[in-house]
Amino acid sequence: MSNSDDLEERFRQLEREVSNKFEPPLKSADPFKTEFNQVSDNTVETAKTSLSGLVNWINSLTGVTKIAAIAVVGILTFAIVKFLVNLVAAAVSLVFMVAIAYVLYKLFFETKS
């Protein structure tokens, strides 16, 4: 009997830990504070840790493998930057097209009062 009691108590303890871990955080009392402007320090630290891990891995390589790794990382970096530039260019083009369409609509299709 003691063994099942211990298991039940351990199960209840684990339930409490899980429910405490996954409770939603309380909302801030400040209504003007937006979540978009808040960058978690944890996110920045995670990015720094990942980048330093990549640099350490590349530094641990030798000879041709190090050159190849640097080339691959460089190509990937340029590909990501190119993608982001194209994304911004597409967004700007879309904004201009919508603005032109709006002006044309106002000129030709809106009823005059």
XYZ file of C-alpha atoms in Angstrom:
113
model
C 0.000 0.000 0.000
C 2.814 2.400 0.785
C 4.198 2.119 -2.714
C 0.901 3.126 -4.365
C 0.513 6.019 -1.906
C 3.992 7.240 -2.816
C 3.163 6.981 -6.507
C -0.074 8.919 -6.063
C 1.695 11.634 -4.096
C 4.434 11.863 -6.732
C 1.778 12.039 -9.477
C 0.007 14.910 -7.692
C 3.320 16.705 -7.244
C 4.094 16.353 -10.953
C 0.615 17.655 -11.831
C 1.215 20.736 -9.678
C 4.606 21.349 -11.305
C 3.171 21.037 -14.805
C 0.190 23.267 -14.057
C 2.474 25.909 -12.519
C 4.867 25.755 -15.459
C 2.203 26.228 -18.130
C 0.069 28.913 -16.506
C -0.320 31.896 -18.841
C 1.582 34.989 -17.708
C -0.451 37.795 -16.229
C -1.122 40.713 -18.550
C 0.550 43.992 -17.786
C -1.577 46.643 -16.125
C -0.237 49.271 -18.532
C -2.607 49.370 -21.538
C -0.171 51.435 -23.630
C 2.602 48.878 -23.463
C 2.594 46.758 -26.584
C 4.034 43.303 -26.831
C 5.595 44.093 -30.212
C 8.069 46.531 -28.679
C 9.285 44.102 -26.061
C 12.266 41.957 -26.993
C 13.049 39.330 -24.457
C 16.575 39.319 -23.092
C 16.345 35.552 -23.317
C 15.862 35.783 -27.087
C 18.918 37.992 -27.496
C 20.983 35.699 -25.296
C 19.822 32.666 -27.280
C 20.884 34.334 -30.534
C 24.279 35.250 -29.074
C 24.772 31.717 -27.782
C 23.861 30.193 -31.134
C 26.171 32.532 -33.017
C 29.065 31.914 -30.642
C 28.442 28.164 -30.955
C 28.677 28.453 -34.747
C 31.876 30.494 -34.510
C 33.389 27.999 -32.066
C 32.445 25.107 -34.360
C 34.056 26.815 -37.360
C 37.161 27.601 -35.309
C 37.444 23.941 -34.314
C 37.671 22.899 -37.980
C 40.976 22.692 -39.788
C 42.263 23.396 -43.261
C 39.946 22.891 -46.196
C 36.935 22.041 -44.017
C 37.216 25.407 -42.297
C 37.328 27.223 -45.643
C 34.377 25.191 -46.921
C 32.356 25.900 -43.766
C 33.067 29.628 -44.012
C 32.052 29.592 -47.686
C 28.794 27.760 -46.939
C 27.947 30.100 -44.055
C 28.732 33.098 -46.273
C 26.547 31.802 -49.098
C 23.680 31.107 -46.696
C 24.039 34.554 -45.152
C 23.934 36.268 -48.541
C 20.938 34.150 -49.569
C 19.038 35.174 -46.436
C 19.933 38.847 -46.923
C 18.876 38.668 -50.582
C 15.566 37.087 -49.569
C 14.908 39.829 -47.015
C 15.765 42.585 -49.510
C 13.444 41.020 -52.099
C 10.710 40.738 -49.476
C 11.014 44.426 -48.596
C 11.084 45.373 -52.285
C 7.927 43.349 -52.906
C 6.197 45.026 -49.969
C 7.157 48.498 -51.223
C 5.968 47.630 -54.737
C 2.682 46.374 -53.348
C 2.189 49.601 -51.401
C 2.809 51.667 -54.548
C 0.421 49.530 -56.599
C -2.306 49.884 -53.980
C -1.752 53.652 -53.827
C -1.978 53.961 -57.621
C -5.101 51.787 -57.714
C -6.695 53.942 -55.005
C -5.921 57.163 -56.869
C -7.293 55.734 -60.129
C -10.428 54.570 -58.332
C -10.927 58.015 -56.842
C -10.447 59.679 -60.241
C -12.603 57.458 -62.425
C -15.103 55.475 -60.371
C -16.097 57.530 -57.364
C -19.334 59.415 -57.862
C -19.057 63.158 -57.865
C -21.281 64.929 -55.373
